[in-house]
XYZ file of C-alpha atoms in Angstrom:
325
model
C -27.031 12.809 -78.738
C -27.946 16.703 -78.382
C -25.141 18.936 -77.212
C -27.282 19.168 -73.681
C -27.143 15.127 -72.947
C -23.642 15.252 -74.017
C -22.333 18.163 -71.378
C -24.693 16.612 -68.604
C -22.711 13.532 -69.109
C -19.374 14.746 -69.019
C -20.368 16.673 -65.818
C -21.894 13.856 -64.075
C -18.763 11.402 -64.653
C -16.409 14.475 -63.797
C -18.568 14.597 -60.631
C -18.345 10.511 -59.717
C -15.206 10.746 -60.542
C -14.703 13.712 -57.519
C -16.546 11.750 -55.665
C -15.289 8.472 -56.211
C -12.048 10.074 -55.448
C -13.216 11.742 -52.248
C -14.527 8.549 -51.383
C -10.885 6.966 -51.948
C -9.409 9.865 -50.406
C -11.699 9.496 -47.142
C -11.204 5.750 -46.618
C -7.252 6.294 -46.636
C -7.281 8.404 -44.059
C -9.835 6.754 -42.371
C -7.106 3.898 -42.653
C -4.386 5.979 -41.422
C -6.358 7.081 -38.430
C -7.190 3.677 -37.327
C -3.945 2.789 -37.409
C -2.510 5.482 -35.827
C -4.958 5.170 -32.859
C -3.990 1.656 -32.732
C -0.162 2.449 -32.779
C -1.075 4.919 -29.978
C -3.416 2.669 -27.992
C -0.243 0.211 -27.873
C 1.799 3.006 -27.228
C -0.128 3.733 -24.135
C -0.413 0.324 -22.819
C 2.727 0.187 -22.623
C 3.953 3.590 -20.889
C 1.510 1.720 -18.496
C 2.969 -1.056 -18.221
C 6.761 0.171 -17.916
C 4.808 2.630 -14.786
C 3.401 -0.537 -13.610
C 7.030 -2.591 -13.303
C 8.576 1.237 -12.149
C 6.125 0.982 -9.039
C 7.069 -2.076 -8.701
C 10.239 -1.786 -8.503
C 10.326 1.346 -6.260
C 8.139 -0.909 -3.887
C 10.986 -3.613 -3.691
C 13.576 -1.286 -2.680
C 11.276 0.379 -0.558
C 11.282 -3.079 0.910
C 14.738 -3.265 0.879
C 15.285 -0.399 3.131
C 12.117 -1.994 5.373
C 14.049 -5.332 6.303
C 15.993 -4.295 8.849
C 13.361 -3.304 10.794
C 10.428 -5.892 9.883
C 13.121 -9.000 10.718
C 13.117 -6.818 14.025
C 9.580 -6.440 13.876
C 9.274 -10.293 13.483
C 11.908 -11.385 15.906
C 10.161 -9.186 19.263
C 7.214 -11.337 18.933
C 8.943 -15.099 17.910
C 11.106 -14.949 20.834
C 8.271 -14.592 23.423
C 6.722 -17.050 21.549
C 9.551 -19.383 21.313
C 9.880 -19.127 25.305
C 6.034 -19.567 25.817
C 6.511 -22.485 23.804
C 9.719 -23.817 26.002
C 7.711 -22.886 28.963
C 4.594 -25.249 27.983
C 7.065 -27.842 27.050
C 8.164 -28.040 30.482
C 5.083 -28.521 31.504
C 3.852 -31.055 29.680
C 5.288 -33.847 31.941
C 2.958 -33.037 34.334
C 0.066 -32.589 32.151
C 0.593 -35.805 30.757
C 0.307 -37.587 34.236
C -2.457 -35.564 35.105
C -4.348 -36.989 31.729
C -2.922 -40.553 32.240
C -4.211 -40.483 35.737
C -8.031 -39.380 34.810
C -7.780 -42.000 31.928
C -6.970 -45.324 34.593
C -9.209 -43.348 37.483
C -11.909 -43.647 34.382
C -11.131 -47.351 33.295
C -11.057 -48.249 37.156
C -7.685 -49.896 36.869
C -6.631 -47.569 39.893
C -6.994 -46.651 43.431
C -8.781 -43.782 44.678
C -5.564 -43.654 47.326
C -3.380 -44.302 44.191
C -4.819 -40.740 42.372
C -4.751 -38.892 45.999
C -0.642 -39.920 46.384
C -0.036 -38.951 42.671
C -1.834 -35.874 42.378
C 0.401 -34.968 45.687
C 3.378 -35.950 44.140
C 3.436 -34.013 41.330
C 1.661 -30.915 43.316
C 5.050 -31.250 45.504
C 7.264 -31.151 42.124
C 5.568 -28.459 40.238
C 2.676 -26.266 41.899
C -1.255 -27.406 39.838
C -2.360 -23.779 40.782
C 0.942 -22.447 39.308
C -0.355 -24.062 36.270
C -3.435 -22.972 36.372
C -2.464 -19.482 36.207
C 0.410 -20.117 34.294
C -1.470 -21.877 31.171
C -3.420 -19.109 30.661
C -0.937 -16.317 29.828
C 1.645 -18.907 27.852
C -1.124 -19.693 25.430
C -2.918 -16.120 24.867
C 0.707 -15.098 24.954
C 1.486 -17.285 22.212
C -1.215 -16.442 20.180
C -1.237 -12.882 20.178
C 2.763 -13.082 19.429
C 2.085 -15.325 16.363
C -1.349 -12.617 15.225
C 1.637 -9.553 15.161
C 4.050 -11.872 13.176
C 1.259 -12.771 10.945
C -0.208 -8.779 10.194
C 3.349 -7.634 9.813
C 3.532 -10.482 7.321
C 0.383 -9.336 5.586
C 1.293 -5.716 5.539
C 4.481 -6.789 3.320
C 2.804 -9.059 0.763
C -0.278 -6.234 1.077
C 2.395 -3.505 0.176
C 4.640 -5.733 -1.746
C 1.977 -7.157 -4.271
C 1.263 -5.705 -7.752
C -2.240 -4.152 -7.785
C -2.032 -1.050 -9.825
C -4.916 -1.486 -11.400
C -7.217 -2.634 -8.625
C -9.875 0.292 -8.335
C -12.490 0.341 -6.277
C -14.795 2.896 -3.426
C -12.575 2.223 -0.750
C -11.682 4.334 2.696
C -7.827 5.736 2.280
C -7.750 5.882 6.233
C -6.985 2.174 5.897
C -4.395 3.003 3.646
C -2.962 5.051 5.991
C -3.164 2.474 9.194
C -1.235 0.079 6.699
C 1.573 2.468 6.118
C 1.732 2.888 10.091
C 1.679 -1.016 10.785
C 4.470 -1.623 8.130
C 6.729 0.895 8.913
C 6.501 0.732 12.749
C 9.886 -0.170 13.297
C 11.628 2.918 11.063
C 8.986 5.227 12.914
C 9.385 4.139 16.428
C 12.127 6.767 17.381
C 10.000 9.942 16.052
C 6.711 10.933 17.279
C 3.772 10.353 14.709
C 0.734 12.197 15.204
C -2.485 11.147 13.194
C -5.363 13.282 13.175
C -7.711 11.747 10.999
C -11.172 12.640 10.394
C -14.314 10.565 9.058
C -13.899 10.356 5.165
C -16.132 9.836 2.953
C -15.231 6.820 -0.037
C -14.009 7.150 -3.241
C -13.048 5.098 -6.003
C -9.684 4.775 -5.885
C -6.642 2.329 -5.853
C -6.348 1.704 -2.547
C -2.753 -0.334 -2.555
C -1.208 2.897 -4.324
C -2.707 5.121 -1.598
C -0.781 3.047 0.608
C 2.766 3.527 -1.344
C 1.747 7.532 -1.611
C 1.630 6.815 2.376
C 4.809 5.041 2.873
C 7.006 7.135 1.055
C 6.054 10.425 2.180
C 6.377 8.992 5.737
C 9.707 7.487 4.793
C 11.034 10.692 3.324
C 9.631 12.986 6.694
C 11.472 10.550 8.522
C 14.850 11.022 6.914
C 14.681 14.689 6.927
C 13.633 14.311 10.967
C 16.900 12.447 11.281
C 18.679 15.290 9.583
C 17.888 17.123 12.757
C 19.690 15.717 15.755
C 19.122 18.330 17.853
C 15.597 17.665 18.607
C 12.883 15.159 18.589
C 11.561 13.623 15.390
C 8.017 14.766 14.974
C 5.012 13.985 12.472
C 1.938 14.992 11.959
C -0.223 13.177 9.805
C -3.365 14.196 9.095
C -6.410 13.061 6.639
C -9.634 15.385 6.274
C -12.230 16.065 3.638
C -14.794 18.744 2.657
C -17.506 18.516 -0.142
C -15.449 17.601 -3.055
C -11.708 16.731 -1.887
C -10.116 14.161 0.521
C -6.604 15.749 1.819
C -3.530 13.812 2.590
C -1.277 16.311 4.857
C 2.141 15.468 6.287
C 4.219 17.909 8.493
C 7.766 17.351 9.815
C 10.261 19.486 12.252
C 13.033 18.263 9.543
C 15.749 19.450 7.762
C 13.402 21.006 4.911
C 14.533 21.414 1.523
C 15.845 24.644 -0.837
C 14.356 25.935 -3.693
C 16.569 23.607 -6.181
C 14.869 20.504 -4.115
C 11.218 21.726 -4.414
C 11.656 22.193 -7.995
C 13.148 18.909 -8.718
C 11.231 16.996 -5.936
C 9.661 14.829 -8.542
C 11.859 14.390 -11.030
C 12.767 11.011 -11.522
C 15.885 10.146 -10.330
C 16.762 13.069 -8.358
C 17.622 12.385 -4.486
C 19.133 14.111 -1.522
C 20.077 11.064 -0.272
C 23.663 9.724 0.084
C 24.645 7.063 -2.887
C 22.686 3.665 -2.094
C 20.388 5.110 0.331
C 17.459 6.688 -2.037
C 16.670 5.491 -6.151
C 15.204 8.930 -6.504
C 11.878 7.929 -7.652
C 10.253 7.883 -4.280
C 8.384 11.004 -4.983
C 8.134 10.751 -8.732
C 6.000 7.613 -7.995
C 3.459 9.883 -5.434
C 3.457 12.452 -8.123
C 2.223 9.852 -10.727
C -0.195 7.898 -8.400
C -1.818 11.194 -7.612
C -1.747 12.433 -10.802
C -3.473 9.224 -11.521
C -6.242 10.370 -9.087
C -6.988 13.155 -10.664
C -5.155 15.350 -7.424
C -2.861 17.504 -6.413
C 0.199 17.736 -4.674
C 1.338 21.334 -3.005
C 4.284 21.748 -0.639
C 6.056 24.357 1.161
C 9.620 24.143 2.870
C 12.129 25.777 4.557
C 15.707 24.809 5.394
C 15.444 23.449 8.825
C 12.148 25.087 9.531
C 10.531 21.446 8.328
C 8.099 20.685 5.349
C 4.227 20.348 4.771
C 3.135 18.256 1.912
C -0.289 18.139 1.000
C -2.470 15.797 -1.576
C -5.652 16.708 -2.642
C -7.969 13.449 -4.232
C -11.127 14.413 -5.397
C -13.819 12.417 -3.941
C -14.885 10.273 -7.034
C -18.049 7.852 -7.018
C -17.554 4.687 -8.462
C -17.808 4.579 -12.089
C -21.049 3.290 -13.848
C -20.796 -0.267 -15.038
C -23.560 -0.023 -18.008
C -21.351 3.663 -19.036
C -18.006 1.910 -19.013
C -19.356 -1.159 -21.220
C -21.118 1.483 -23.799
């Protein structure tokens, strides 16, 4: 073998061995990388899931504050109900002879004199045209009592039910008219103003919209009580332009300091008297908008009331054929 075929050798097996070595070298950290995505992947799933169960649970002692006033809520509308339904019991005496009657008059097993001296009767006892008009009003009473019981029902399992990963193009004024309905009770003592424009939709998850909603109402409502002097007020209003939807809530409350605005969404941080706040009210809208892809701004001044505004941008609902690919 010549000199030449012997130094081409030796450089072509130093150069598969580089290679073979870069080769090695490449598939190890092709290794690593795949498993480190997959440790992060995990990772993520479940910061996700620990969110999902710290929503969660924030929603359940939002509840827990909400009982008071939804057993209230419940027990306006069960007690007409309850007397409609004592009312229509009283008349069913009555009702029952009247059917009883038509049945004989029908089988012919009774006077037409017979009827004529019943029907008097029980005219003389209890007035027919009282019942007439009566009947009416007890039943569509009676249903529209048990309709409220069952929407303020709904509105709790709606609120109360684990969807935080339900997306979809959806309206968030309905988010806001749920919030309303479900805390009607806490907000009956404070004036609440919506102004809400036409919005356009936008793929979003509608059933955290809702808890955005319910806490920033809670929390205007508190601060409003801070103020005894005067009258609660709220002003809720929901408005778009080309690219945003904006969530803006204004109350004559107590307002906050600088420490409070800059700790507003920490977790765990309150105002609130021990028992009466967990302190992740707002760290939970800061997430959920977050989540969105918005905004939050606020300004506040010690009882000169606060404005707190969320910004969404108006997203179209995500290609199906993209999301598989």
């Amino acid at each position: 073998m010549s000199n030449v075929d012997h130094n081409y050798e030796k450089a072509y097996l130093r150069e598969k061995a580089a290679r073979d070595e870069l080769e090695r070298l490449l598939e190890d950290k092709t290794r690593a990388l795949f498993n480190a995505n997959q440790a992060l992947e995990e990772k993520i799933e479940l910061l996700q899931n620990q969110q999902a169960v710290l929503m969660q649970t924030e929603k359940m002692a939002t509840l827990g504050t909400l009982s008071a006033g939804v057993a209230h809520e419940i027990n306006n509308p069960l007690a007409y109900v309850t007397s409609n339904l004592e009312s229509i019991s009283y008349l069913k005496p009555t009702l029952v002879t009247l059917l009883q009657l038509a049945q004989k008059q029908m089988s012919q097993s009774i006077t037409e004199q017979e009827v004529v001296e019943t029907i008097t009767k029980l005219d003389s006892a209890l007035s027919l045209e009282f019942i007439l008009e009566d009947l009416d009003e007890l039943l569509d009473d009676t249903h529209e009592g048990l309709k409220r019981i069952s929407a303020i029902v709904t509105n709790l399992l709606s609120f109360a039910r684990p969807k935080n990963n339900l997306m979809a193009m959806s309206d968030v004024t309905e988010s806001l008219d749920g919030a309303i309905k479900l805390l009607t009770n806490q907000l009956k003592n404070s004036k609440v103003e919506c102004i809400k424009e036409g919005l356009p939709l936008t793929y979003c998850n509608l059933s955290a919209i809702n808890q955005v909603f319910v806490n920033l109402l809670l929390n205007a409502k508190y601060a409003c009580d801070l103020m005894t002097e005067q009258y609660p007020h709220i002003i809720v209003k929901l408005f778009a332009d080309t690219e945003h939807i904006y969530i803006e809530i204004v109350d004559n409350g107590y307002g906050m300091n600088d420490e409070t605005m800059n700790r507003i969404f920490e977790p765990f941080y309150t105002t609130k008297p021990v028992g009466q706040g967990t302190g992740m009210g707002m760290a939970i809208v800061y997430s959920i908008i977050k989540e969105h892809k918005g905004d939050i701004y606020i300004e506040s001044s010690i009882q000169q009331g606060s404005l707190i505004r969320c910004s969404l941008p108006i997203l179209p609902e995500p290609d199906s054929d993209l999301e598989k690919g």
